[in-house]
Amino acid sequence: AQSVTQLGSHVSVSEGALVLLRCNYSSSVPPYLFWYVQYPNQGLQLLLKYTSAATLVKGINGFEAEFKKSETSFHLTKPSAHMSDAAEYFCAVIYSGGYQKVTFGTGTKLQVIP
Amino acid sequence: DTEVTQTPKHLVMGMTNKKSLKCEQHMGHRAMYWYKQKAKKPPELMFVYSYEKLSINESVPSRFSPECPNSSLLNLHLHALQPEDSALYLCASSQVRGQGTEAFFGQGTRLTVV
């Protein structure tokens, strides 16, 4: 089955350091890709999305992601981590022909160390 | 208005109770979703409604009964639940046309079955 994989269930970074959260998809046909953030006991908020218009996508709160077809990746980055970035991050995908069915990765919990 | 509103925020119910979760959006979205999220897990799709008609049921037990009375409202009726049904229940909405349109999530209902 087609899927999306997030490497690293927990990532710790120091405040001010680079944030890198990894996401790989499994399909020969580029899907539609999303990054969502979830704070404790909250719903999911969209950070950014890739829909083939541009390979480098900028989102909210200083996050961006680059779509790399050759690597089937869509990693999320932020140049400088802030304490408020501590949350759970989910990569998600909609595959062509998959209607509106969103498949989520297993999530990465980001810890920011003061 | 980009909000999806879910009520109640918290619900505790016994295994013989009947309760309902409610979801409302006023973004003109004609696709609405119910997801179930267990602790430390990604959201799992339960149901999809498109133009007020059930289009996807992910083999959800019949003790969960969805209803879409109009284009702005989505309900999830609960009856004879089990303790393992305790979870965060998330509602989402999106446009129907155009794959790659993101889903907007509500804040969720934290359900505890006792």
Short mmCIF file of C-alpha atoms in Angstrom, two decimals:
data_model
loop_
_atom_site.label_atom_id
_atom_site.label_comp_id
_atom_site.label_asym_id
_atom_site.label_seq_id
_atom_site.Cartn_x
_atom_site.Cartn_y
_atom_site.Cartn_z
CA ALA A 1 0.00 0.00 0.00
CA GLN A 2 1.14 3.50 -0.67
CA SER A 3 2.30 5.27 2.45
CA VAL A 4 4.26 8.07 3.99
CA THR A 5 7.13 7.48 6.40
CA GLN A 6 8.46 9.81 9.05
CA LEU A 7 11.92 8.96 10.30
CA GLY A 8 12.40 9.61 13.98
CA SER A 9 9.49 9.54 16.40
CA HIS A 10 11.31 12.03 18.65
CA VAL A 11 13.62 14.86 17.68
CA SER A 12 15.36 17.15 20.16
CA VAL A 13 16.98 20.43 19.20
CA SER A 14 18.37 23.36 21.13
CA GLU A 15 16.58 26.68 20.98
CA GLY A 16 17.97 28.58 17.99
CA ALA A 17 19.19 25.45 16.21
CA LEU A 18 18.07 24.11 12.87
CA VAL A 19 14.95 21.96 12.84
CA LEU A 20 14.84 19.07 10.35
CA LEU A 21 11.94 16.64 10.33
CA ARG A 22 12.02 13.91 7.71
CA CYS A 23 9.21 12.59 5.54
CA ASN A 24 9.36 10.15 2.63
CA TYR A 25 6.50 9.01 0.43
CA SER A 26 6.16 5.79 -1.50
CA SER A 27 4.86 6.38 -4.98
CA SER A 28 6.18 6.74 -8.48
CA VAL A 29 3.55 9.39 -9.04
CA PRO A 30 4.12 12.52 -6.95
CA PRO A 31 1.28 12.90 -4.52
CA TYR A 32 -0.05 15.94 -2.72
CA LEU A 33 1.89 16.43 0.49
CA PHE A 34 1.17 18.31 3.69
CA TRP A 35 2.75 19.04 7.02
CA TYR A 36 0.47 19.47 10.03
CA VAL A 37 1.35 20.47 13.61
CA GLN A 38 -0.53 19.33 16.70
CA TYR A 39 -0.12 20.89 20.12
CA PRO A 40 -1.16 18.85 23.19
CA ASN A 41 -4.90 18.20 23.33
CA GLN A 42 -5.46 20.27 20.21
CA GLY A 43 -6.54 19.61 16.65
CA LEU A 44 -4.23 19.67 13.67
CA GLN A 45 -3.08 22.90 12.06
CA LEU A 46 -1.76 23.04 8.51
CA LEU A 47 1.84 24.28 8.29
CA LEU A 48 2.28 23.99 4.53
CA LYS A 49 1.34 21.97 1.48
CA TYR A 50 2.88 20.83 -1.81
CA THR A 51 0.65 20.69 -4.86
CA SER A 52 3.27 20.74 -7.66
CA ALA A 53 3.29 24.50 -8.16
CA ALA A 54 6.77 24.89 -6.62
CA THR A 55 9.22 22.47 -5.09
CA LEU A 56 10.18 24.77 -2.20
CA VAL A 57 7.15 25.52 -0.12
CA LYS A 58 7.02 28.13 2.59
CA GLY A 59 4.57 27.81 5.42
CA ILE A 60 3.55 29.47 8.62
CA ASN A 61 5.75 30.11 11.66
CA GLY A 62 8.93 30.16 9.58
CA PHE A 63 8.72 26.56 8.40
CA GLU A 64 9.45 25.41 4.88
CA ALA A 65 9.71 22.12 3.03
CA GLU A 66 11.34 21.02 -0.19
CA PHE A 67 9.84 18.43 -2.49
CA LYS A 68 12.53 16.18 -3.97
CA LYS A 69 11.16 13.72 -6.49
CA SER A 70 14.48 11.92 -6.90
CA GLU A 71 14.54 11.18 -3.18
CA THR A 72 10.74 10.85 -2.74
CA SER A 73 11.11 13.20 0.18
CA PHE A 74 9.35 16.22 1.64
CA HIS A 75 11.42 17.18 4.69
CA LEU A 76 10.33 20.02 6.97
CA THR A 77 12.87 22.59 8.10
CA LYS A 78 13.11 25.74 10.17
CA PRO A 79 16.38 27.69 10.47
CA SER A 80 16.03 28.56 14.15
CA ALA A 81 13.92 26.63 16.65
CA HIS A 82 11.76 28.45 19.14
CA MET A 83 10.38 27.05 22.38
CA SER A 84 6.87 27.41 20.99
CA ASP A 85 7.72 24.95 18.18
CA ALA A 86 7.59 22.04 20.62
CA ALA A 87 4.72 19.90 19.34
CA GLU A 88 3.86 16.80 17.31
CA TYR A 89 4.37 17.10 13.58
CA PHE A 90 2.61 14.94 11.02
CA CYS A 91 3.47 14.51 7.38
CA ALA A 92 0.38 13.66 5.34
CA VAL A 93 -0.35 12.65 1.77
CA ILE A 94 -3.18 12.47 -0.71
CA TYR A 95 -2.47 10.19 -3.64
CA SER A 96 -3.94 10.76 -7.08
CA GLY A 97 -7.13 8.80 -7.32
CA GLY A 98 -7.32 8.64 -3.56
CA TYR A 99 -10.28 10.95 -3.44
CA GLN A 100 -9.87 13.13 -0.40
CA LYS A 101 -8.40 10.36 1.74
CA VAL A 102 -5.52 11.77 3.73
CA THR A 103 -2.94 9.32 5.00
CA PHE A 104 -0.83 10.46 7.93
CA GLY A 105 2.67 9.48 8.88
CA THR A 106 3.33 8.21 12.38
CA GLY A 107 4.33 11.63 13.62
CA THR A 108 7.48 13.22 15.05
CA LYS A 109 7.51 14.81 18.46
CA LEU A 110 9.75 17.85 18.49
CA GLN A 111 11.37 18.83 21.77
CA VAL A 112 13.10 22.21 22.02
CA ILE A 113 15.72 22.49 24.73
CA PRO A 114 16.35 25.93 26.26
CA ASP B 1 -14.03 32.13 9.02
CA THR B 2 -11.63 29.17 8.78
CA GLU B 3 -12.83 27.38 11.86
CA VAL B 4 -14.21 23.94 12.40
CA THR B 5 -16.04 23.90 15.72
CA GLN B 6 -16.48 20.70 17.70
CA THR B 7 -18.64 20.18 20.76
CA PRO B 8 -18.26 19.06 23.43
CA LYS B 9 -14.53 19.42 24.08
CA HIS B 10 -14.61 16.64 26.67
CA LEU B 11 -17.07 13.77 27.13
CA VAL B 12 -17.20 10.98 29.67
CA MET B 13 -19.76 8.29 29.00
CA GLY B 14 -20.68 4.87 30.29
CA MET B 15 -20.80 1.82 28.09
CA THR B 16 -24.61 1.86 28.04
CA ASN B 17 -24.99 5.54 27.25
CA LYS B 18 -25.96 7.21 24.01
CA LYS B 19 -24.22 10.45 23.17
CA SER B 20 -23.47 12.56 20.12
CA LEU B 21 -20.47 14.55 18.97
CA LYS B 22 -21.13 17.64 16.88
CA CYS B 23 -19.09 19.44 14.26
CA GLU B 24 -19.84 22.66 12.41
CA GLN B 25 -18.09 24.62 9.67
CA HIS B 26 -19.08 27.69 7.67
CA MET B 27 -16.38 27.66 5.01
CA GLY B 28 -18.67 26.26 2.32
CA HIS B 29 -16.79 22.97 2.32
CA ARG B 30 -18.79 20.06 0.96
CA ALA B 31 -16.51 17.30 2.26
CA MET B 32 -16.48 16.50 5.97
CA TYR B 33 -14.57 13.86 7.89
CA TRP B 34 -14.40 12.07 11.20
CA TYR B 35 -11.02 10.89 12.46
CA LYS B 36 -10.12 8.94 15.59
CA GLN B 37 -6.79 9.57 17.28
CA LYS B 38 -5.37 7.41 20.03
CA ALA B 39 -2.59 8.72 22.25
CA LYS B 40 0.78 9.01 20.53
CA LYS B 41 -0.71 7.85 17.22
CA PRO B 42 -1.67 9.63 13.99
CA PRO B 43 -5.32 10.32 13.19
CA GLU B 44 -7.17 7.42 11.57
CA LEU B 45 -9.92 8.11 9.08
CA MET B 46 -13.37 6.85 10.08
CA PHE B 47 -15.90 8.43 7.72
CA VAL B 48 -16.04 10.84 4.78
CA TYR B 49 -19.12 12.72 3.67
CA SER B 50 -19.26 14.36 0.28
CA TYR B 51 -22.23 16.60 -0.56
CA GLU B 52 -23.95 15.32 2.56
CA LYS B 53 -23.70 11.70 1.42
CA LEU B 54 -21.54 9.07 3.08
CA SER B 55 -18.77 8.25 0.64
CA ILE B 56 -16.20 6.45 2.75
CA ASN B 57 -16.68 4.19 5.79
CA GLU B 58 -13.40 2.73 6.91
CA SER B 59 -14.99 -0.43 8.34
CA VAL B 60 -15.99 1.37 11.51
CA PRO B 61 -18.09 -0.61 14.06
CA SER B 62 -21.80 0.12 13.97
CA ARG B 63 -21.69 1.54 17.50
CA PHE B 64 -20.43 4.66 15.71
CA SER B 65 -23.13 6.21 13.51
CA PRO B 66 -22.37 9.32 11.46
CA GLU B 67 -24.92 11.81 10.23
CA CYS B 68 -24.66 14.84 7.99
CA PRO B 69 -27.94 16.77 8.32
CA ASN B 70 -26.80 19.66 6.12
CA SER B 71 -23.72 21.06 4.43
CA SER B 72 -22.46 22.75 7.60
CA LEU B 73 -23.07 20.09 10.22
CA LEU B 74 -21.65 16.68 10.94
CA ASN B 75 -22.64 14.47 13.85
CA LEU B 76 -21.23 11.27 15.26
CA HIS B 77 -23.73 9.27 17.29
CA LEU B 78 -22.25 6.96 19.91
CA HIS B 79 -23.95 3.95 21.48
CA ALA B 80 -22.71 1.03 23.54
CA LEU B 81 -19.09 2.04 23.29
CA GLN B 82 -16.19 0.12 24.76
CA PRO B 83 -13.35 1.49 26.90
CA GLU B 84 -10.97 1.01 23.95
CA ASP B 85 -13.02 3.60 22.05
CA SER B 86 -11.62 6.27 24.34
CA ALA B 87 -9.70 8.67 22.11
CA LEU B 88 -9.59 12.14 20.62
CA TYR B 89 -12.22 12.44 17.89
CA LEU B 90 -11.39 14.98 15.23
CA CYS B 91 -13.69 16.50 12.67
CA ALA B 92 -12.34 18.05 9.49
CA SER B 93 -13.66 19.67 6.35
CA SER B 94 -12.32 20.47 2.91
CA GLN B 95 -13.31 21.37 -0.59
CA VAL B 96 -14.41 18.41 -2.67
CA ARG B 97 -13.07 19.44 -6.07
CA GLY B 98 -9.38 19.66 -6.71
CA GLN B 99 -7.20 17.07 -5.10
CA GLY B 100 -4.57 18.61 -2.95
CA THR B 101 -6.93 20.88 -1.10
CA GLU B 102 -6.10 20.72 2.55
CA ALA B 103 -8.37 19.61 5.35
CA PHE B 104 -9.18 22.01 8.17
CA PHE B 105 -9.42 20.35 11.56
CA GLY B 106 -11.43 21.12 14.64
CA GLN B 107 -9.93 21.03 18.13
CA GLY B 108 -11.39 17.61 18.80
CA THR B 109 -13.56 15.95 21.42
CA ARG B 110 -11.69 14.02 24.09
CA LEU B 111 -13.88 10.98 24.73
CA THR B 112 -13.50 8.74 27.77
CA VAL B 113 -15.60 5.58 27.99
CA VAL B 114 -15.95 4.17 31.50
#
